[in-house]
Short mmCIF file of C-alpha atoms and ligand atoms in Angstrom, two decimals:
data_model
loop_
_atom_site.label_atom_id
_atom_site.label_comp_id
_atom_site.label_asym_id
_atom_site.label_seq_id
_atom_site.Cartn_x
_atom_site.Cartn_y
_atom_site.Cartn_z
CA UNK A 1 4.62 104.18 96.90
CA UNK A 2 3.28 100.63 97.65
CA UNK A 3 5.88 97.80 98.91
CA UNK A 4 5.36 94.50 98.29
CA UNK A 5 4.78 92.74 101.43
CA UNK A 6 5.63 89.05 100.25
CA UNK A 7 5.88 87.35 96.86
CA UNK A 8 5.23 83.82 95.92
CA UNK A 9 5.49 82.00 92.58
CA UNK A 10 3.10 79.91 91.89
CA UNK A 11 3.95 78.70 88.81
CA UNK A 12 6.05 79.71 85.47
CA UNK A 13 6.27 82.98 85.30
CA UNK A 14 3.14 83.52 87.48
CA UNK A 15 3.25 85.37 90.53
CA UNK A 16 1.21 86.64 93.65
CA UNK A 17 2.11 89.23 95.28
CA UNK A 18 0.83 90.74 98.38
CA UNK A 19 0.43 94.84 98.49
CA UNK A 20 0.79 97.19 101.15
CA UNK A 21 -2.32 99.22 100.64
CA UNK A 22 -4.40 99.47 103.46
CA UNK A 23 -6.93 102.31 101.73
CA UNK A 24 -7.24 100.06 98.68
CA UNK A 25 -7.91 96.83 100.85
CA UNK A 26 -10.54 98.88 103.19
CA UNK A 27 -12.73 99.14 100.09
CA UNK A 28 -11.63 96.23 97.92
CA UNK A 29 -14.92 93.66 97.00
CA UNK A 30 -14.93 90.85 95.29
CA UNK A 31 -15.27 91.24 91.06
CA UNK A 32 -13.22 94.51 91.26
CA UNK A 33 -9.65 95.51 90.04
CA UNK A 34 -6.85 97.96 90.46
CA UNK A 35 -4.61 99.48 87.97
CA UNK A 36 -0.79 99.32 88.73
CA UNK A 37 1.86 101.28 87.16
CA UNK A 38 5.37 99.83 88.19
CA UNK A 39 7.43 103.16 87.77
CA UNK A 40 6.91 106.48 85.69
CA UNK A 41 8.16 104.95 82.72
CA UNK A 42 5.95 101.49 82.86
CA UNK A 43 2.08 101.33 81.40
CA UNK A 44 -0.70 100.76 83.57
CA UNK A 45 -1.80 97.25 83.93
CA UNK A 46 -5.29 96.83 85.33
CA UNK A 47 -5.20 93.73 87.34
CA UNK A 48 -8.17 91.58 88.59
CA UNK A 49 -7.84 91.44 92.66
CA UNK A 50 -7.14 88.29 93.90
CA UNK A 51 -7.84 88.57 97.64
CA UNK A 52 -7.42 91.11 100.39
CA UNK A 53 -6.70 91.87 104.21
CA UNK A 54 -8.29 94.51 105.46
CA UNK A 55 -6.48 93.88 109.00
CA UNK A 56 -3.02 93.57 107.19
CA UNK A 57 -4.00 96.47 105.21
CA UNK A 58 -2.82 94.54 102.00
CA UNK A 59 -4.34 93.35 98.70
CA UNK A 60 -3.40 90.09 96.42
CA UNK A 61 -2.90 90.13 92.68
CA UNK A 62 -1.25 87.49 90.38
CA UNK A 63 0.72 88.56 87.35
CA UNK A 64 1.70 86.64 84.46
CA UNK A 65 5.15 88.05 83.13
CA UNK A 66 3.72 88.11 79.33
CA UNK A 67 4.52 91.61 78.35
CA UNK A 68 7.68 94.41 78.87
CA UNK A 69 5.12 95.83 81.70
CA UNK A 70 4.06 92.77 83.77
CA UNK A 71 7.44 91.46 83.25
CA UNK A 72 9.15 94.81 84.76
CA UNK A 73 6.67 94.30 87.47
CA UNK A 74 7.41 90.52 87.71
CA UNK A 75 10.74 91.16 88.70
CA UNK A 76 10.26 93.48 91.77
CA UNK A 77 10.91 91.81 94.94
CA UNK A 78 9.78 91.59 98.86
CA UNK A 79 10.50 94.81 100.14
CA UNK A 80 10.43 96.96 96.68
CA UNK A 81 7.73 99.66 95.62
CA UNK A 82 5.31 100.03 93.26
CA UNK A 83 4.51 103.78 92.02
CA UNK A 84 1.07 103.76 91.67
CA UNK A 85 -1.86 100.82 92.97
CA UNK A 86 -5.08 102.28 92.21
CA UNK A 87 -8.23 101.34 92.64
CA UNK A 88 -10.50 99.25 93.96
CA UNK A 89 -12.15 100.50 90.29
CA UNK A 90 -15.15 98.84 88.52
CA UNK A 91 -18.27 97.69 90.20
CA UNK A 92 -18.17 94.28 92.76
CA UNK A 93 -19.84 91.39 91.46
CA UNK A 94 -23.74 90.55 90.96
CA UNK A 95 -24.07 88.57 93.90
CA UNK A 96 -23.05 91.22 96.53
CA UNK A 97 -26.72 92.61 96.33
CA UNK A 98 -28.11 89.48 97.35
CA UNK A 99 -29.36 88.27 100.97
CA UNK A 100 -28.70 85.44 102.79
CA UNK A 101 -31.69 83.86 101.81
CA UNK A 102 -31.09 84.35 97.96
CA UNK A 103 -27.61 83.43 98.31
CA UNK A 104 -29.08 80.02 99.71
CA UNK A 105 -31.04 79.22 96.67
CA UNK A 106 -28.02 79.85 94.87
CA UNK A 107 -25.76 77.13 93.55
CA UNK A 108 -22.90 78.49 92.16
CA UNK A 109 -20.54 77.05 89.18
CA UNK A 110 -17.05 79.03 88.89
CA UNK A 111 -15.46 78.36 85.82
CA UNK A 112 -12.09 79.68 86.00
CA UNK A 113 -9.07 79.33 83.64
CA UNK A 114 -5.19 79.57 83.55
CA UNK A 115 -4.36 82.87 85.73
CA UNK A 116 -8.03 83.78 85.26
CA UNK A 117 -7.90 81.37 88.47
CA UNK A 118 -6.76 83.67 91.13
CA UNK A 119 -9.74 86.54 90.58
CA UNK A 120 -12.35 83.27 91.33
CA UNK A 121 -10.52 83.04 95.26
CA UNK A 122 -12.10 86.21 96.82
CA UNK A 123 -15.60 85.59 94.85
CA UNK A 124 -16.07 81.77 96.19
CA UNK A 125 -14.57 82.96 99.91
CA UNK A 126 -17.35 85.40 100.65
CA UNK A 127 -20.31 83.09 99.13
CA UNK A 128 -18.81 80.26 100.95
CA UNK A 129 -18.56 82.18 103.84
CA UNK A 130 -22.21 83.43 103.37
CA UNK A 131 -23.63 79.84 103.13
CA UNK A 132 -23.86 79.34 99.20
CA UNK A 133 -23.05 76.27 96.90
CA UNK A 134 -19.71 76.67 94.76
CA UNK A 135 -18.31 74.68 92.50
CA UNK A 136 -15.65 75.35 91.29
CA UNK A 137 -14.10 73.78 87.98
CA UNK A 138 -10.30 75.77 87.14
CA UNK A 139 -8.63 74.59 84.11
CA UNK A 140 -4.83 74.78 83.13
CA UNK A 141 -2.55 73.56 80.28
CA UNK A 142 -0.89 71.04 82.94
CA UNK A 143 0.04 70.43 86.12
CA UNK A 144 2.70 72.84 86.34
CA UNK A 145 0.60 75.42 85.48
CA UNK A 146 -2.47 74.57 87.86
CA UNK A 147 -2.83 77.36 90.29
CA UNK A 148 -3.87 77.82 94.34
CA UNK A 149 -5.86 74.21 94.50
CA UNK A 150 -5.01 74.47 98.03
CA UNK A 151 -6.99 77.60 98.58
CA UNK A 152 -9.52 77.01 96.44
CA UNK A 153 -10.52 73.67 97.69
CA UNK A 154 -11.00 75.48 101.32
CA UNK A 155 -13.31 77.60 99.60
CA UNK A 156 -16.41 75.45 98.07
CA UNK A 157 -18.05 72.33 97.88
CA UNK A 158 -16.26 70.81 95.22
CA UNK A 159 -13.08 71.70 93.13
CA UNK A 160 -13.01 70.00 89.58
CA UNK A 161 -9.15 70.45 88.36
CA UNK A 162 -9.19 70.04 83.95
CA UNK A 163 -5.76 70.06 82.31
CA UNK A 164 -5.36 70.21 78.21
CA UNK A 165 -2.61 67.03 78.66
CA UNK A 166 -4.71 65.26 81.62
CA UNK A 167 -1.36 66.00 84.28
CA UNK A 168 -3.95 66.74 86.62
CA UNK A 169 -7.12 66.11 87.56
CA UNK A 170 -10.30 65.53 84.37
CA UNK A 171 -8.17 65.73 80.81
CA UNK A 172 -9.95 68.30 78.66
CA UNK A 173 -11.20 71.98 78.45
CA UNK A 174 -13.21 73.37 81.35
CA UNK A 175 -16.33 73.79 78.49
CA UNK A 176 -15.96 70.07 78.51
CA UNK A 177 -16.06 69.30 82.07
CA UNK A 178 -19.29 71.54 82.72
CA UNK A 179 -21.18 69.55 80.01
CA UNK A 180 -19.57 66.64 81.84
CA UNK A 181 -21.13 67.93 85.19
CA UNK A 182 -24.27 69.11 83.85
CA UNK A 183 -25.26 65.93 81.46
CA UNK A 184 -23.15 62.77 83.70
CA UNK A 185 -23.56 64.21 87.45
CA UNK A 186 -26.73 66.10 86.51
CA UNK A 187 -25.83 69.14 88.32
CA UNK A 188 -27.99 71.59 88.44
CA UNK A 189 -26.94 74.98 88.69
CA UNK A 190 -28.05 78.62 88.92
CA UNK A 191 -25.77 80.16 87.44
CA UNK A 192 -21.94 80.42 85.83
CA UNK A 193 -19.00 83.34 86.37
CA UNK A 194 -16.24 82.77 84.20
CA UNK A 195 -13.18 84.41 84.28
CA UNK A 196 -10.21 83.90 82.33
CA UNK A 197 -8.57 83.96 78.51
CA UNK A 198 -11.39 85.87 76.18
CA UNK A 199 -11.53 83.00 74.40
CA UNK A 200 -12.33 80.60 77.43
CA UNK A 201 -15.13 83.18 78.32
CA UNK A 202 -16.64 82.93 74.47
CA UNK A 203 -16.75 79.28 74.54
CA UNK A 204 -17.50 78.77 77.90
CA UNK A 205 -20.91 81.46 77.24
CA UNK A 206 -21.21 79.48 74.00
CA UNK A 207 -21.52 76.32 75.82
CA UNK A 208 -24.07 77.03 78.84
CA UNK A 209 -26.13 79.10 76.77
CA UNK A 210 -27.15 75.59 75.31
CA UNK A 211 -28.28 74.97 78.84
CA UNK A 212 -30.02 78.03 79.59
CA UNK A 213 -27.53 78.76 82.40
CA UNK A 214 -27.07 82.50 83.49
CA UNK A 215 -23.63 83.58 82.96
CA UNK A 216 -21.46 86.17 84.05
CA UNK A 217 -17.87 86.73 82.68
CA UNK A 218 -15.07 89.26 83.72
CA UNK A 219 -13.65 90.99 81.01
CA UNK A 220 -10.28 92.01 80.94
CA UNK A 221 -9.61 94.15 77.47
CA UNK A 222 -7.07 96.67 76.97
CA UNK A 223 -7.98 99.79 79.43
CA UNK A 224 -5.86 102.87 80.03
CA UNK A 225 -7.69 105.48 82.24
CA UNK A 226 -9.73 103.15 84.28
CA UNK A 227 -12.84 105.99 84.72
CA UNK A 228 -14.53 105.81 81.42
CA UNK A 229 -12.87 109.05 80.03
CA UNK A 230 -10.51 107.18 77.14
CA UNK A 231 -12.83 104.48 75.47
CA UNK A 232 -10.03 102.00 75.37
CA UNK A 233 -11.65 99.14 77.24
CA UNK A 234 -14.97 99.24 75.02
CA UNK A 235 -17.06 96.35 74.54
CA UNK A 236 -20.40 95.36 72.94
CA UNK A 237 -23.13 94.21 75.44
CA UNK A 238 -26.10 93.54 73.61
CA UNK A 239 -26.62 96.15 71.14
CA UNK A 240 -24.98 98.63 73.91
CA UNK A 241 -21.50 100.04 74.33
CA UNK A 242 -20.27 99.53 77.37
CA UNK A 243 -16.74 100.83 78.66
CA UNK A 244 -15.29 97.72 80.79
CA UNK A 245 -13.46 99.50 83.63
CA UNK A 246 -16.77 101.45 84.73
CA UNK A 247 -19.87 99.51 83.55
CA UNK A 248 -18.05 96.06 83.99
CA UNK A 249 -15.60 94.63 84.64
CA UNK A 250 -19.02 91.49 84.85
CA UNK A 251 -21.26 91.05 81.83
CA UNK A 252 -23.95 88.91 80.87
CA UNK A 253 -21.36 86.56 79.18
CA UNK A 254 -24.92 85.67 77.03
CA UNK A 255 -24.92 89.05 75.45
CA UNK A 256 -21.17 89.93 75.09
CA UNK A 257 -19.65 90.59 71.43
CA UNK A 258 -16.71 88.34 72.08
CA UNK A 259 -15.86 88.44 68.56
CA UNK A 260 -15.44 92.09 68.03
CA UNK A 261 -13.69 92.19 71.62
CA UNK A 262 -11.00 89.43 70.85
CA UNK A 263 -10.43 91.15 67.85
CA UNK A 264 -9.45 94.71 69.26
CA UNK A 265 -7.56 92.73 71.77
CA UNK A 266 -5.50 91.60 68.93
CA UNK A 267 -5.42 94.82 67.69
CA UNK A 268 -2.49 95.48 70.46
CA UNK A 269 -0.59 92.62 70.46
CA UNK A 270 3.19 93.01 71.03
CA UNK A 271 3.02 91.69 66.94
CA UNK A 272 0.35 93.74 65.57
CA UNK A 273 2.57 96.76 67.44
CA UNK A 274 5.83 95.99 66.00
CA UNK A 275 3.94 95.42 62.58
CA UNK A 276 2.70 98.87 63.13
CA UNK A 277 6.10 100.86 64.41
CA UNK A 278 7.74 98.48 61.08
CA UNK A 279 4.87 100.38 58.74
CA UNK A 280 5.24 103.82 60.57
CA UNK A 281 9.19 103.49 59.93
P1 NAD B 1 -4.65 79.12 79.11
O1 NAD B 1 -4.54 79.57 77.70
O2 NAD B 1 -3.67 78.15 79.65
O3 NAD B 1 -6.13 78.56 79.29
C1 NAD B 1 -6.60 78.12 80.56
C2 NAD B 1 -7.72 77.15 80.36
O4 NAD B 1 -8.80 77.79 79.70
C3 NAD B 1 -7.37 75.95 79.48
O5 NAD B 1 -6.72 74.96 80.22
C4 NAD B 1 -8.75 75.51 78.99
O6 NAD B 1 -9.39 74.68 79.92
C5 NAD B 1 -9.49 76.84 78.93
N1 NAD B 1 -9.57 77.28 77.53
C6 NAD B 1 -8.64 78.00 76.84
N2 NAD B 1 -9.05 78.20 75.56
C7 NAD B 1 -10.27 77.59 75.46
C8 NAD B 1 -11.21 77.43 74.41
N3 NAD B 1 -11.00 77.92 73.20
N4 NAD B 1 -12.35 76.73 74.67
C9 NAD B 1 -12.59 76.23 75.89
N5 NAD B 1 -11.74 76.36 76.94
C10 NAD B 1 -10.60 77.00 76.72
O7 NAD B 1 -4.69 80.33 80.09
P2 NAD B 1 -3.57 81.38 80.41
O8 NAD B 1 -2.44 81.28 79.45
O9 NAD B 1 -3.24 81.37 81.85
O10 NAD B 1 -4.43 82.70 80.09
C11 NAD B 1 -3.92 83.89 80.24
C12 NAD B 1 -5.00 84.87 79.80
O11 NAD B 1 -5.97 85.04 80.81
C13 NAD B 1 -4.42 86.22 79.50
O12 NAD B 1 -4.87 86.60 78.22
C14 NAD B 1 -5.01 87.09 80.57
O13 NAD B 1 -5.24 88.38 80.07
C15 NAD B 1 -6.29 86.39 80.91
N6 NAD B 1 -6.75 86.73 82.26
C16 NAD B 1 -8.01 87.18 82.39
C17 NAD B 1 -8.48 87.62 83.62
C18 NAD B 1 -9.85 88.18 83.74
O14 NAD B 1 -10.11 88.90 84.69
N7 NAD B 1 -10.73 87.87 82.82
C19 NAD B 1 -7.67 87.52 84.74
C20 NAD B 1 -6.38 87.01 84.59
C21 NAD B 1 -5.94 86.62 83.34
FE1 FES B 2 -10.57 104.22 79.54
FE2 FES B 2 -12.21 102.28 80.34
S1 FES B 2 -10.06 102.30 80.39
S2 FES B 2 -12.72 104.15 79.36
#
């Protein structure tokens, strides 16, 4: 069992929560993700990490209480267990297997979105830390909803808040602020990691491809075993097939098949289900 050490809300219906896991935490790296199962009756939800302490022995993830599942596990307290936490699972990000000199020539553009936000923390601490440019541009329907600013800002070179209504920070999609960094400020950057909604991660690939601009994007469709044994958390890289949870959870956002993957995560929507259970009846 794995207690929640502290939980924080940090914003409607979004939460972080701090995990006792000191094995997980040990091996955690930034671009991976865990699996959580609440109690023997709840469905695993794979979960982007967020942060971790490997002194506290504890790793960070932020849930949005959307479904029965992350809502069951939304409603756990300080001081209550989890069942299962397992992981880390998938393979860290790109930019682990680069040296400090590489890392320099680097400059970095994050391009997070909604809770999509919290997985970007851990990725811009450790280039930060390892002398990189990050920017970081995070994008939210409104204020309300805008998420760590705080930590992010401590974390890179420049933090570029977009809100749908304009509550906060540039008013527009994050696609529109990077062509407003790229073609006003003339920034030039290396490359993009994108993390957030499926669709955000289409448009955002659809929208530096125009500038040539190397993109990576964490994909987060349906997965149930986590080691590559069920096929649930297929995608199309290319003209590959590549199972999410093992090969990814990063892809060359330039060479994803976001169509066919925002359609099978349609597929399971809590309507397309009860549509299905109706037909079954
Ligand atoms: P949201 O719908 O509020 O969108 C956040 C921002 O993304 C928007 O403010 C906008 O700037 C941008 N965006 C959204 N649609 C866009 C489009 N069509 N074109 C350009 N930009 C667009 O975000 P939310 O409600 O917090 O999103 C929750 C989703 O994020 C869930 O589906 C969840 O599964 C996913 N998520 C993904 C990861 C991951 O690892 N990829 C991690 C956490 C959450
Ligand atoms: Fe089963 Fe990836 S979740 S193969």
């Amino acid at each position: 069992m794995y207690e929640i050490k502290e939980k924080q809300t940090l914003a409607p219906n979004i939460y972080s929560m701090q995990i006792y896991a000191p094995r997980v935490a040990a091996s955690a790296k930034p671009g991976q993700f865990v699996i959580v199962i609440t109690d023997k009756y709840a469905e695993r939800i794979p979960l982007t990490i967020s942060d971790y302490d490997v002194a506290q022995g504890t790793v960070r993830i932020v849930v949005q209480a959307s479904g029965q599942s992350t809502k069951k596990l939304c409603a756990l307290e300080e001081g209550d267990k989890i069942q299962d936490f397992v992981g880390p699972l998938g393979r860290e990000s790109e930019f682990m297997h680069l040296n400090d000199e590489e890392l320099k020539a680097e400059r970095f553009l994050f391009v997070a979105g909604g809770v999509g936000t919290a997985p970007v923390y851990p990725q811009a601490k450790y280039l930060h830390n390892r002398g990189a440019h990050v920017d970081i541009i995070s994008g939210a329907k409104n204020k309300e909803f805008t998420i760590l600013e705080d930590e992010l800002r401590a974390v890179c070179d420049n933090l570029y808040l977009a809100t749908d209504d304009g509550s906060l920070g540039f008013k527009g999609l994050v696609t529109d602020k990077i062509v407003d960094l790229i073609d006003n400020e003339h920034k030039d950057y290396t490359q993009c990691i994108s993390i957030g909604p499926m669709i955000m991660m289409k448009f955002v690939a659809m929208t530096t491809k125009k500038y040539n601009l190397k993109t990576i994007v964490s994909l987060n469709p349906i997965m149930v075993d986590g080691t590559g044994m069920c096929g649930a958390c297929r995608v199309r890289v290319g003209d590959v097939t590549k199972f999410a949870c093992v090969d990814g959870p990063e892809f060359d956002g330039h060479l994803v098949d976001f169509d066919s993957a925002l359609s099978r995560q349609r597929q399971f929507s809590d309507a397309n289900l009860d549509n299905y259970i109706t037909a079954k009846k």
